[in-house]
Amino acid sequence: MALRFYNTLSQRVEEFHPARDNTVRLYTCGPTVYSYAHIGNFRTFTFVDILRRWLRASGFGLDHVMNITDVDDKIIRNAAAEKKTLRDYTAVYTQAFLDDCATLRLEVAEHLVKATDHIGDMADSIARLTAGQHTYTSEGSTYFRIASFPGYGKLSHNDFSGNLAGARVDVDEYEKSDARDFALWKAPKEGEFFWDSALGPGRPGWHIECSVMAIKYLGATLDIHAGGVDLVFPHHENEIAQSESLTGKPFSRFWLHAEFLMVEGQKMAKSLGNYFTLRDLIGRGYKPEVIRYLLASVPYRKSLNFTFDGLQAAQMAIERLRTFKLRLDTENLPEGGNEKMAARTESAAQAFTNSLDDDLNTAEALAAVFEYVRDANTFMDSDRFGAENRPAAQRLFERFDAIFDVLKPSGAIAGADEAEIEALVAEREAARKSRNFARADQIRDQLLSRGIALEDTKSGVRWKRK
Ligand code: AMP
Ligand code: ZN
C-alpha cells in the first residue's frame, strides 16, 4: 500500500505523491516567539518532524518552509513593557525555540523564515489584493473582505453564506465561531512600533505572513500544509482566501492537522496555565528522547493526554528497545541463519512501513517493533537467532531510529563529552542486565583508559573523572 494521509480539505484519506519532481513542497506554521514554547506546541512540531522523516524514508526530497512569527500584538506589547526592540525581544525566544528543537532532535526546515524579514513582500501582496478588489481600508488599516472569496469555509467545512458581510476583527486572537474580515495591515495604536509602507504606517496581520512566505519560497501550490488543529479556522481558512485570491491556483493539495496535547481534559495552553516547557521537564530529570518518544507515540490525529506516568512508560519503552539493540549488536550468535527468524524480521519491517504509510500511525509502528523484540528475544533464548539473521534485524532498527530517533542516549549533563560517557555507562548497564559481562568489562576498561572511573552504588552506577 502506498503512503496515505487524511486531508482536512477533502475530509478523506488520500494517496500522497508530490506534484512535481519527486520533491515535497511543505509549509508548516511555526512558533510565535513571545515566550518559550510549551510541550503542546512541541507535539505539533514533533509530528512535523516524523512527517519529514517518513517522507524522506519514502524516497521523496524535501523543500520545507517554516515561519517564525516575530511580530504580533503580544510581542509588541511585551517588547514595549521590557523597553526592548522587537528584534532584541524576539531573538531570545527564537534562539530558545531552535535550541529546544535541537534538544528534541527535530530537524530544521530547509527555509526557516522570519515574518519581519518579509514586510516589503507582504505590503506588495496586500497591494495586489487591493488591485483585485479583495480589500478595504478603515482608520488606516487594510482588511481582507472575505465575501470577495467564494470558497471561504472550504477547509473548515463551515457554511458561512449569509454571514460574511461587514464585521471585522483586528486582534491576533480570534473567535472560532464566526467569520470576519481580518486585518492584512494594521495601523499602529498610539506609541506603537510600526513599519512605513505604501499602505501607510503599520504592521502586517498574522495570516498574510504565511501566505506570502509560502508562495515566495515554494510557489503557488504546496503539496502539504500542516499545523495544529486550532489553526484550521480561521488561520488556514484565511491563508487560503488570501493565497488563492493572489494566484488563482489551489493553495495546498493536502492539509494535515495535529490534535492537541491535553492535560486533564483540557488543551495544554499558555492562557490556561496548565503547561510545561521542555526546560521544565528536563529540569525535573526527564531525558529529551523520553519526551520525544511520548510526543511521537500517539498518532497525530488523536489527542494525547500528558501525564508523568506517560513519561515513565516512555522511559521504560526506550530502555527495553536499547537493551534489545545491545543484545542484538553484541550477543554471541550461533553460525548460520534461521529461516523463520528471517521471515519474522521481514514481516516486522513490512508492518512498520505499512503503519507509517497509513497516515503516520506511529502507535502501530511502535507496536510492530515491540512485538518483534519479544519474538526475537525468544528466538535468541533458544539459540534460533543465527549470526546471519543479525544484519537484517540491525537494518530494521536503523529504519526505526531514522524516524523515531530515541535509541542514542543524550547526556543528563550538557556537553558532548558527558553525553558520550553517559551513553557508555547506560550501555554497560544494559550489557550487565543481559549478562553480557564481557561487553560490560570492555566498556569499563575503555572508560578507565580515558580517565573515567565507575563506581557501583546501591542507587546505580556513578562515574567520576580520576
Ligand atoms: P503558536 O506558537 O501559538 O503559534 O503555536 C505553535 C504551534 O503549536 C501551532 O501549530 C499550534 O497549533 C500548536 N499548538 C498549540 N497548542 C497545542 C497543544 N496543546 N497541542 C498541540 N499543538 C498545539
Ligand atoms: Zn500559518
GROMACS .gro file of C-alpha atoms and ligand atoms in nm:
model
  490
    1MET     CA    1   0.000   0.000   0.000
    2ALA     CA    2   0.115   0.348  -0.084
    3LEU     CA    3   0.160   0.642   0.153
    4ARG     CA    4  -0.176   0.792   0.255
    5PHE     CA    5  -0.274   1.098   0.455
    6TYR     CA    6  -0.603   1.224   0.589
    7ASN     CA    7  -0.664   1.551   0.408
    8THR     CA    8  -0.864   1.807   0.608
    9LEU     CA    9  -0.963   1.972   0.280
   10SER     CA   10  -1.130   1.666   0.126
   11GLN     CA   11  -1.211   1.503   0.462
   12ARG     CA   12  -1.080   1.180   0.315
   13VAL     CA   13  -0.771   0.962   0.334
   14GLU     CA   14  -0.586   1.012   0.005
   15GLU     CA   15  -0.280   0.858  -0.153
   16PHE     CA   16   0.010   1.102  -0.146
   17HIS     CA   17   0.262   1.188  -0.415
   18PRO     CA   18   0.428   1.525  -0.464
   19ALA     CA   19   0.301   1.710  -0.771
   20ARG     CA   20   0.643   1.780  -0.925
   21ASP     CA   21   0.994   1.632  -0.950
   22ASN     CA   22   0.963   1.396  -0.652
   23THR     CA   23   1.010   1.685  -0.408
   24VAL     CA   24   0.756   1.759  -0.137
   25ARG     CA   25   0.681   2.129  -0.104
   26LEU     CA   26   0.584   2.152   0.260
   27TYR     CA   27   0.481   2.452   0.465
   28THR     CA   28   0.426   2.438   0.839
   29CYS     CA   29   0.320   2.721   1.067
   30GLY     CA   30   0.596   2.793   1.315
   31PRO     CA   31   0.601   2.941   1.664
   32THR     CA   32   0.509   3.287   1.779
   33VAL     CA   33   0.826   3.386   1.961
   34TYR     CA   34   0.689   3.587   2.252
   35SER     CA   35   0.787   3.330   2.516
   36TYR     CA   36   0.919   2.973   2.549
   37ALA     CA   37   0.720   2.716   2.351
   38HIS     CA   38   0.542   2.454   2.564
   39ILE     CA   39   0.537   2.081   2.500
   40GLY     CA   40   0.187   2.114   2.349
   41ASN     CA   41   0.347   2.323   2.074
   42PHE     CA   42   0.620   2.060   2.051
   43ARG     CA   43   0.364   1.787   1.999
   44THR     CA   44   0.277   1.956   1.671
   45PHE     CA   45   0.643   2.018   1.581
   46THR     CA   46   0.730   1.656   1.665
   47PHE     CA   47   0.452   1.544   1.431
   48VAL     CA   48   0.608   1.764   1.160
   49ASP     CA   49   0.947   1.602   1.227
   50ILE     CA   50   0.802   1.249   1.194
   51LEU     CA   51   0.626   1.362   0.876
   52ARG     CA   52   0.954   1.495   0.730
   53ARG     CA   53   1.147   1.183   0.819
   54TRP     CA   54   0.883   0.948   0.680
   55LEU     CA   55   0.851   1.145   0.357
   56ARG     CA   56   1.228   1.116   0.317
   57ALA     CA   57   1.225   0.742   0.402
   58SER     CA   58   0.954   0.708   0.135
   59GLY     CA   59   1.204   0.833  -0.122
   60PHE     CA   60   1.093   1.195  -0.162
   61GLY     CA   61   1.305   1.508  -0.148
   62LEU     CA   62   1.201   1.784   0.092
   63ASP     CA   63   1.157   2.154   0.042
   64HIS     CA   64   1.012   2.275   0.368
   65VAL     CA   65   0.936   2.627   0.485
   66MET     CA   66   0.860   2.712   0.845
   67ASN     CA   67   0.787   3.066   0.955
   68ILE     CA   68   0.884   3.234   1.276
   69THR     CA   69   0.613   3.478   1.378
   70ASP     CA   70   0.824   3.753   1.527
   71VAL     CA   71   0.563   4.028   1.524
   72ASP     CA   72   0.214   4.021   1.677
   73ASP     CA   73   0.013   4.203   1.943
   74LYS     CA   74   0.171   4.016   2.234
   75ILE     CA   75   0.524   4.064   2.105
   76ILE     CA   76   0.472   4.437   2.053
   77ARG     CA   77   0.318   4.469   2.399
   78ASN     CA   78   0.585   4.263   2.579
   79ALA     CA   79   0.878   4.425   2.398
   80ALA     CA   80   0.745   4.771   2.487
   81ALA     CA   81   0.698   4.666   2.851
   82GLU     CA   82   1.060   4.549   2.864
   83LYS     CA   83   1.179   4.859   2.673
   84LYS     CA   84   1.338   4.639   2.407
   85THR     CA   85   1.328   4.650   2.029
   86LEU     CA   86   1.118   4.377   1.865
   87ARG     CA   87   1.439   4.221   1.734
   88ASP     CA   88   1.607   4.207   2.073
   89TYR     CA   89   1.294   4.078   2.239
   90THR     CA   90   1.222   3.801   1.988
   91ALA     CA   91   1.588   3.699   1.937
   92VAL     CA   92   1.592   3.536   2.282
   93TYR     CA   93   1.284   3.322   2.219
   94THR     CA   94   1.377   3.241   1.862
   95GLN     CA   95   1.708   3.102   1.982
   96ALA     CA   96   1.535   2.919   2.268
   97PHE     CA   97   1.299   2.759   2.017
   98LEU     CA   98   1.588   2.645   1.797
   99ASP     CA   99   1.774   2.508   2.099
  100ASP     CA  100   1.463   2.319   2.212
  101CYS     CA  101   1.416   2.176   1.862
  102ALA     CA  102   1.777   2.053   1.866
  103THR     CA  103   1.725   1.903   2.212
  104LEU     CA  104   1.420   1.714   2.087
  105ARG     CA  105   1.612   1.607   1.773
  106LEU     CA  106   1.368   1.792   1.546
  107GLU     CA  107   1.507   1.855   1.201
  108VAL     CA  108   1.525   2.216   1.088
  109ALA     CA  109   1.322   2.317   0.781
  110GLU     CA  110   1.515   2.394   0.462
  111HIS     CA  111   1.388   2.752   0.492
  112LEU     CA  112   1.330   2.892   0.838
  113VAL     CA  113   1.194   3.240   0.767
  114LYS     CA  114   1.104   3.536   0.983
  115ALA     CA  115   0.794   3.746   0.927
  116THR     CA  116   0.986   4.069   0.989
  117ASP     CA  117   1.229   3.989   0.706
  118HIS     CA  118   0.934   3.991   0.461
  119ILE     CA  119   0.747   4.313   0.542
  120GLY     CA  120   0.805   4.450   0.190
  121ASP     CA  121   0.683   4.127   0.027
  122MET     CA  122   0.371   4.140   0.240
  123ALA     CA  123   0.300   4.504   0.158
  124ASP     CA  124   0.337   4.420  -0.215
  125SER     CA  125   0.096   4.127  -0.188
  126ILE     CA  126  -0.158   4.335   0.001
  127ALA     CA  127  -0.138   4.599  -0.276
  128ARG     CA  128  -0.210   4.323  -0.530
  129LEU     CA  129  -0.509   4.204  -0.326
  130THR     CA  130  -0.633   4.563  -0.324
  131ALA     CA  131  -0.594   4.586  -0.702
  132GLY     CA  132  -0.802   4.267  -0.723
  133GLN     CA  133  -1.083   4.424  -0.514
  134HIS     CA  134  -1.033   4.194  -0.217
  135THR     CA  135  -0.967   4.462   0.044
  136TYR     CA  136  -1.100   4.780   0.201
  137THR     CA  137  -0.946   5.024   0.442
  138SER     CA  138  -1.077   5.165   0.765
  139GLU     CA  139  -0.899   5.400   1.005
  140GLY     CA  140  -0.563   5.338   0.841
  141SER     CA  141  -0.587   4.955   0.847
  142THR     CA  142  -0.643   4.733   0.544
  143TYR     CA  143  -0.885   4.441   0.574
  144PHE     CA  144  -0.947   4.135   0.361
  145ARG     CA  145  -1.311   4.122   0.252
  146ILE     CA  146  -1.395   3.752   0.291
  147ALA     CA  147  -1.718   3.796   0.091
  148SER     CA  148  -1.485   3.854  -0.210
  149PHE     CA  149  -1.364   3.493  -0.194
  150PRO     CA  150  -1.638   3.244  -0.286
  151GLY     CA  151  -1.454   2.940  -0.146
  152TYR     CA  152  -1.439   3.077   0.208
  153GLY     CA  153  -1.514   2.793   0.452
  154LYS     CA  154  -1.398   2.506   0.231
  155LEU     CA  155  -1.121   2.391   0.466
  156SER     CA  156  -1.314   2.413   0.793
  157HIS     CA  157  -1.630   2.291   0.617
  158ASN     CA  158  -1.834   2.573   0.756
  159ASP     CA  159  -2.109   2.725   0.555
  160PHE     CA  160  -2.068   3.095   0.609
  161SER     CA  161  -2.304   3.204   0.335
  162GLY     CA  162  -2.530   3.473   0.465
  163ASN     CA  163  -2.298   3.591   0.741
  164LEU     CA  164  -1.992   3.713   0.553
  165ALA     CA  165  -2.082   4.078   0.545
  166GLY     CA  166  -1.907   4.360   0.715
  167ALA     CA  167  -1.797   4.265   1.066
  168ARG     CA  168  -1.423   4.277   1.110
  169VAL     CA  169  -1.160   4.188   1.363
  170ASP     CA  170  -0.814   4.326   1.415
  171VAL     CA  171  -0.676   4.148   1.717
  172ASP     CA  172  -0.444   3.850   1.679
  173GLU     CA  173  -0.660   3.624   1.891
  174TYR     CA  174  -0.966   3.503   1.706
  175GLU     CA  175  -1.303   3.362   1.792
  176LYS     CA  176  -1.355   3.015   1.646
  177SER     CA  177  -1.723   3.057   1.575
  178ASP     CA  178  -1.762   3.348   1.337
  179ALA     CA  179  -1.613   3.450   1.008
  180ARG     CA  180  -1.494   3.808   0.996
  181ASP     CA  181  -1.297   4.029   0.769
  182PHE     CA  182  -0.945   4.022   0.905
  183ALA     CA  183  -0.663   4.275   0.907
  184LEU     CA  184  -0.394   4.241   0.642
  185TRP     CA  185  -0.219   4.558   0.752
  186LYS     CA  186  -0.279   4.719   1.088
  187ALA     CA  187  -0.240   5.086   1.165
  188PRO     CA  188  -0.032   5.143   1.479
  189LYS     CA  189  -0.200   5.233   1.803
  190GLU     CA  190  -0.071   5.534   1.993
  191GLY     CA  191   0.303   5.496   2.060
  192GLU     CA  192   0.319   5.151   1.899
  193PHE     CA  193   0.604   5.027   1.684
  194PHE     CA  194   0.536   5.040   1.306
  195TRP     CA  195   0.685   5.000   0.959
  196ASP     CA  196   0.637   5.258   0.685
  197SER     CA  197   0.492   5.126   0.363
  198ALA     CA  198   0.283   5.229   0.064
  199LEU     CA  199  -0.014   5.112   0.274
  200GLY     CA  200   0.070   5.373   0.537
  201PRO     CA  201   0.240   5.318   0.872
  202GLY     CA  202   0.159   4.985   1.036
  203ARG     CA  203   0.244   4.620   1.053
  204PRO     CA  204   0.121   4.303   0.883
  205GLY     CA  205  -0.150   4.076   1.021
  206TRP     CA  206  -0.060   3.721   1.117
  207HIS     CA  207  -0.236   3.540   0.832
  208ILE     CA  208  -0.070   3.725   0.545
  209GLU     CA  209   0.282   3.629   0.655
  210CYS     CA  210   0.220   3.258   0.594
  211SER     CA  211   0.061   3.309   0.251
  212VAL     CA  212   0.339   3.537   0.133
  213MET     CA  213   0.633   3.332   0.259
  214ALA     CA  214   0.482   3.002   0.139
  215ILE     CA  215   0.428   3.134  -0.214
  216LYS     CA  216   0.763   3.312  -0.223
  217TYR     CA  217   0.970   3.002  -0.143
  218LEU     CA  218   0.751   2.718  -0.268
  219GLY     CA  219   0.534   2.857  -0.550
  220ALA     CA  220   0.157   2.898  -0.582
  221THR     CA  221   0.062   2.542  -0.489
  222LEU     CA  222   0.208   2.348  -0.198
  223ASP     CA  223   0.199   1.971  -0.168
  224ILE     CA  224   0.134   1.977   0.206
  225HIS     CA  225   0.044   2.248   0.453
  226ALA     CA  226   0.045   2.138   0.817
  227GLY     CA  227  -0.009   2.273   1.167
  228GLY     CA  228  -0.207   2.221   1.485
  229VAL     CA  229  -0.581   2.166   1.461
  230ASP     CA  230  -0.652   2.503   1.623
  231LEU     CA  231  -0.516   2.668   1.308
  232VAL     CA  232  -0.780   2.523   1.071
  233PHE     CA  233  -1.010   2.813   1.140
  234PRO     CA  234  -0.963   3.098   1.092
  235HIS     CA  235  -0.586   3.097   1.025
  236HIS     CA  236  -0.565   2.840   0.747
  237GLU     CA  237  -0.903   2.938   0.603
  238ASN     CA  238  -0.771   3.293   0.580
  239GLU     CA  239  -0.441   3.177   0.428
  240ILE     CA  240  -0.641   3.001   0.154
  241ALA     CA  241  -0.857   3.309   0.088
  242GLN     CA  242  -0.553   3.537   0.055
  243SER     CA  243  -0.333   3.296  -0.140
  244GLU     CA  244  -0.594   3.182  -0.390
  245SER     CA  245  -0.709   3.541  -0.442
  246LEU     CA  246  -0.345   3.628  -0.521
  247THR     CA  247  -0.259   3.340  -0.753
  248GLY     CA  248  -0.590   3.197  -0.879
  249LYS     CA  249  -0.449   2.850  -0.806
  250PRO     CA  250  -0.523   2.597  -0.527
  251PHE     CA  251  -0.301   2.692  -0.232
  252SER     CA  252  -0.225   2.344  -0.098
  253ARG     CA  253  -0.311   1.995  -0.221
  254PHE     CA  254  -0.300   1.838   0.125
  255TRP     CA  255  -0.381   1.987   0.465
  256LEU     CA  256  -0.265   1.793   0.772
  257HIS     CA  257  -0.362   1.890   1.126
  258ALA     CA  258  -0.230   1.755   1.456
  259GLU     CA  259  -0.463   1.715   1.751
  260PHE     CA  260  -0.384   1.865   2.088
  261LEU     CA  261  -0.168   1.764   2.374
  262MET     CA  262  -0.414   1.767   2.663
  263VAL     CA  263  -0.384   1.800   3.039
  264GLU     CA  264  -0.671   1.658   3.242
  265GLY     CA  265  -0.922   1.701   2.964
  266GLN     CA  266  -0.809   2.046   2.854
  267LYS     CA  267  -0.581   2.165   2.576
  268MET     CA  268  -0.233   2.248   2.706
  269ALA     CA  269  -0.216   2.625   2.661
  270LYS     CA  270  -0.029   2.927   2.793
  271SER     CA  271  -0.356   3.101   2.862
  272LEU     CA  272  -0.484   2.817   3.084
  273GLY     CA  273  -0.159   2.799   3.281
  274ASN     CA  274  -0.160   2.416   3.252
  275TYR     CA  275   0.161   2.392   3.054
  276PHE     CA  276   0.516   2.263   3.083
  277THR     CA  277   0.801   2.387   2.873
  278LEU     CA  278   1.065   2.143   2.755
  279ARG     CA  279   1.302   2.308   3.003
  280ASP     CA  280   1.058   2.239   3.290
  281LEU     CA  281   1.058   1.867   3.214
  282ILE     CA  282   1.431   1.842   3.159
  283GLY     CA  283   1.476   2.029   3.488
  284ARG     CA  284   1.275   1.750   3.651
  285GLY     CA  285   1.520   1.495   3.517
  286TYR     CA  286   1.342   1.366   3.207
  287LYS     CA  287   1.565   1.293   2.910
  288PRO     CA  288   1.480   1.468   2.582
  289GLU     CA  289   1.441   1.141   2.396
  290VAL     CA  290   1.184   1.026   2.653
  291ILE     CA  291   0.977   1.339   2.589
  292ARG     CA  292   1.024   1.294   2.215
  293TYR     CA  293   0.906   0.934   2.239
  294LEU     CA  294   0.596   1.031   2.436
  295LEU     CA  295   0.504   1.307   2.189
  296ALA     CA  296   0.555   1.080   1.889
  297SER     CA  297   0.392   0.767   2.028
  298VAL     CA  298   0.029   0.861   1.972
  299PRO     CA  299  -0.082   0.908   1.609
  300TYR     CA  300  -0.104   1.278   1.531
  301ARG     CA  301  -0.479   1.281   1.467
  302LYS     CA  302  -0.557   1.154   1.816
  303SER     CA  303  -0.531   1.386   2.112
  304LEU     CA  304  -0.262   1.288   2.358
  305ASN     CA  305  -0.308   1.316   2.730
  306PHE     CA  306   0.007   1.437   2.904
  307THR     CA  307   0.089   1.262   3.235
  308PHE     CA  308   0.407   1.189   3.427
  309ASP     CA  309   0.309   0.821   3.420
  310GLY     CA  310   0.315   0.850   3.041
  311LEU     CA  311   0.672   0.982   3.062
  312GLN     CA  312   0.773   0.691   3.287
  313ALA     CA  313   0.621   0.444   3.044
  314ALA     CA  314   0.809   0.613   2.757
  315GLN     CA  315   1.133   0.580   2.950
  316MET     CA  316   1.075   0.209   3.009
  317ALA     CA  317   0.985   0.156   2.645
  318ILE     CA  318   1.312   0.315   2.533
  319GLU     CA  319   1.511   0.110   2.781
  320ARG     CA  320   1.353  -0.207   2.650
  321LEU     CA  321   1.450  -0.114   2.295
  322ARG     CA  322   1.806  -0.021   2.393
  323THR     CA  323   1.852  -0.342   2.588
  324PHE     CA  324   1.743  -0.547   2.291
  325LYS     CA  325   1.956  -0.341   2.049
  326LEU     CA  326   2.262  -0.400   2.266
  327ARG     CA  327   2.189  -0.771   2.279
  328LEU     CA  328   2.142  -0.773   1.903
  329ASP     CA  329   2.478  -0.599   1.850
  330THR     CA  330   2.682  -0.799   2.099
  331GLU     CA  331   2.526  -1.142   2.150
  332ASN     CA  332   2.735  -1.445   2.055
  333LEU     CA  333   2.503  -1.592   1.796
  334PRO     CA  334   2.515  -1.943   1.652
  335GLU     CA  335   2.651  -1.966   1.299
  336GLY     CA  336   2.415  -1.954   1.002
  337GLY     CA  337   2.065  -1.816   0.982
  338ASN     CA  338   1.719  -1.931   1.077
  339GLU     CA  339   1.454  -1.906   0.806
  340LYS     CA  340   1.167  -1.848   1.045
  341MET     CA  341   1.361  -1.568   1.211
  342ALA     CA  342   1.441  -1.413   0.872
  343ALA     CA  343   1.072  -1.420   0.782
  344ARG     CA  344   0.982  -1.266   1.119
  345THR     CA  345   1.224  -0.977   1.062
  346GLU     CA  346   1.080  -0.926   0.716
  347SER     CA  347   0.722  -0.919   0.846
  348ALA     CA  348   0.815  -0.670   1.120
  349ALA     CA  349   0.979  -0.441   0.863
  350GLN     CA  350   0.667  -0.464   0.647
  351ALA     CA  351   0.435  -0.392   0.941
  352PHE     CA  352   0.649  -0.091   1.035
  353THR     CA  353   0.623   0.051   0.683
  354ASN     CA  354   0.251  -0.022   0.648
  355SER     CA  355   0.175   0.152   0.977
  356LEU     CA  356   0.356   0.474   0.890
  357ASP     CA  357   0.218   0.468   0.536
  358ASP     CA  358  -0.125   0.460   0.699
  359ASP     CA  359  -0.144   0.832   0.782
  360LEU     CA  360   0.161   0.806   1.011
  361ASN     CA  361   0.019   0.553   1.254
  362THR     CA  362   0.309   0.576   1.497
  363ALA     CA  363   0.137   0.366   1.766
  364GLU     CA  364   0.112   0.071   1.530
  365ALA     CA  365   0.465   0.120   1.403
  366LEU     CA  366   0.592   0.103   1.763
  367ALA     CA  367   0.375  -0.200   1.835
  368ALA     CA  368   0.530  -0.376   1.535
  369VAL     CA  369   0.878  -0.314   1.676
  370PHE     CA  370   0.790  -0.423   2.029
  371GLU     CA  371   0.626  -0.744   1.910
  372TYR     CA  372   0.936  -0.808   1.708
  373VAL     CA  373   1.161  -0.755   2.011
  374ARG     CA  374   0.957  -1.005   2.211
  375ASP     CA  375   0.980  -1.269   1.936
  376ALA     CA  376   1.345  -1.207   1.858
  377ASN     CA  377   1.435  -1.242   2.227
  378THR     CA  378   1.255  -1.575   2.231
  379PHE     CA  379   1.449  -1.688   1.925
  380MET     CA  380   1.778  -1.581   2.083
  381ASP     CA  381   1.697  -1.750   2.412
  382SER     CA  382   1.652  -2.079   2.229
  383ASP     CA  383   1.955  -2.038   2.001
  384ARG     CA  384   1.739  -1.999   1.692
  385PHE     CA  385   1.860  -1.649   1.608
  386GLY     CA  386   2.164  -1.701   1.388
  387ALA     CA  387   2.453  -1.471   1.304
  388GLU     CA  388   2.314  -1.440   0.952
  389ASN     CA  389   1.988  -1.303   1.095
  390ARG     CA  390   2.172  -1.016   1.258
  391PRO     CA  391   2.221  -0.768   0.969
  392ALA     CA  392   1.852  -0.761   0.867
  393ALA     CA  393   1.749  -0.707   1.229
  394GLN     CA  394   2.004  -0.426   1.261
  395ARG     CA  395   1.866  -0.269   0.943
  396LEU     CA  396   1.515  -0.278   1.091
  397PHE     CA  397   1.642  -0.090   1.396
  398GLU     CA  398   1.821   0.161   1.177
  399ARG     CA  399   1.499   0.229   0.987
  400PHE     CA  400   1.310   0.256   1.314
  401ASP     CA  401   1.557   0.501   1.461
  402ALA     CA  402   1.578   0.711   1.144
  403ILE     CA  403   1.216   0.804   1.222
  404PHE     CA  404   1.176   0.783   1.599
  405ASP     CA  405   1.535   0.878   1.691
  406VAL     CA  406   1.531   0.765   2.054
  407LEU     CA  407   1.800   0.498   2.079
  408LYS     CA  408   2.101   0.723   2.123
  409PRO     CA  409   2.111   0.838   2.485
  410SER     CA  410   2.154   1.207   2.548
  411GLY     CA  411   2.356   1.316   2.848
  412ALA     CA  412   2.195   1.431   3.169
  413ILE     CA  413   2.461   1.699   3.178
  414ALA     CA  414   2.518   1.933   2.889
  415GLY     CA  415   2.829   1.885   2.678
  416ALA     CA  416   2.927   1.626   2.421
  417ASP     CA  417   3.183   1.453   2.641
  418GLU     CA  418   2.941   1.395   2.924
  419ALA     CA  419   2.675   1.271   2.685
  420GLU     CA  420   2.916   1.019   2.544
  421ILE     CA  421   3.017   0.895   2.888
  422GLU     CA  422   2.655   0.865   2.997
  423ALA     CA  423   2.580   0.670   2.684
  424LEU     CA  424   2.861   0.425   2.755
  425VAL     CA  425   2.756   0.389   3.118
  426ALA     CA  426   2.399   0.314   3.007
  427GLU     CA  427   2.525   0.067   2.752
  428ARG     CA  428   2.734  -0.107   3.019
  429GLU     CA  429   2.431  -0.128   3.250
  430ALA     CA  430   2.227  -0.283   2.974
  431ALA     CA  431   2.508  -0.527   2.895
  432ARG     CA  432   2.521  -0.636   3.258
  433LYS     CA  433   2.145  -0.677   3.272
  434SER     CA  434   2.157  -0.907   2.973
  435ARG     CA  435   2.452  -1.089   3.141
  436ASN     CA  436   2.692  -0.987   2.869
  437PHE     CA  437   2.978  -0.936   3.118
  438ALA     CA  438   3.248  -0.937   2.852
  439ARG     CA  439   3.099  -0.628   2.689
  440ALA     CA  440   3.038  -0.463   3.027
  441ASP     CA  441   3.404  -0.510   3.125
  442GLN     CA  442   3.518  -0.388   2.788
  443ILE     CA  443   3.326  -0.061   2.838
  444ARG     CA  444   3.465  -0.022   3.193
  445ASP     CA  445   3.820  -0.059   3.059
  446GLN     CA  446   3.755   0.176   2.772
  447LEU     CA  447   3.631   0.444   3.014
  448LEU     CA  448   3.921   0.380   3.254
  449SER     CA  449   4.169   0.434   2.975
  450ARG     CA  450   4.011   0.777   2.923
  451GLY     CA  451   4.035   0.867   3.291
  452ILE     CA  452   3.676   0.786   3.388
  453ALA     CA  453   3.622   0.563   3.690
  454LEU     CA  454   3.296   0.381   3.754
  455GLU     CA  455   3.155   0.321   4.094
  456ASP     CA  456   2.874   0.073   4.156
  457THR     CA  457   2.638   0.205   4.424
  458LYS     CA  458   2.302   0.096   4.560
  459SER     CA  459   2.131   0.362   4.350
  460GLY     CA  460   2.311   0.259   4.033
  461VAL     CA  461   2.637   0.337   3.863
  462ARG     CA  462   2.817   0.669   3.917
  463TRP     CA  463   3.113   0.792   3.723
  464LYS     CA  464   3.385   1.040   3.806
  465ARG     CA  465   3.692   1.179   3.643
  466LYS     CA  466   4.014   1.050   3.801
  467AMP     P1  467   0.187   2.925   1.844
  467AMP     O1  468   0.327   2.948   1.888
  467AMP     O2  469   0.083   2.958   1.947
  467AMP     O3  470   0.158   2.991   1.711
  467AMP     O4  471   0.169   2.768   1.820
  467AMP     C1  472   0.263   2.690   1.752
  467AMP     C2  473   0.201   2.558   1.711
  467AMP     O5  474   0.164   2.480   1.826
  467AMP     C3  475   0.072   2.570   1.627
  467AMP     O6  476   0.080   2.482   1.517
  467AMP     C4  477  -0.037   2.529   1.724
  467AMP     O7  478  -0.146   2.473   1.655
  467AMP     C5  479   0.033   2.426   1.809
  467AMP     N1  480  -0.027   2.403   1.942
  467AMP     C6  481  -0.062   2.494   2.036
  467AMP     N2  482  -0.110   2.433   2.148
  467AMP     C7  483  -0.104   2.300   2.125
  467AMP     C8  484  -0.138   2.182   2.203
  467AMP     N3  485  -0.185   2.189   2.327
  467AMP     N4  486  -0.117   2.061   2.145
  467AMP     C9  487  -0.069   2.051   2.020
  467AMP     N5  488  -0.034   2.156   1.943
  467AMP    C10  489  -0.052   2.279   1.993
  468ZN      ZN  490   0.037   2.989   0.920
   0.00000   0.00000   0.00000
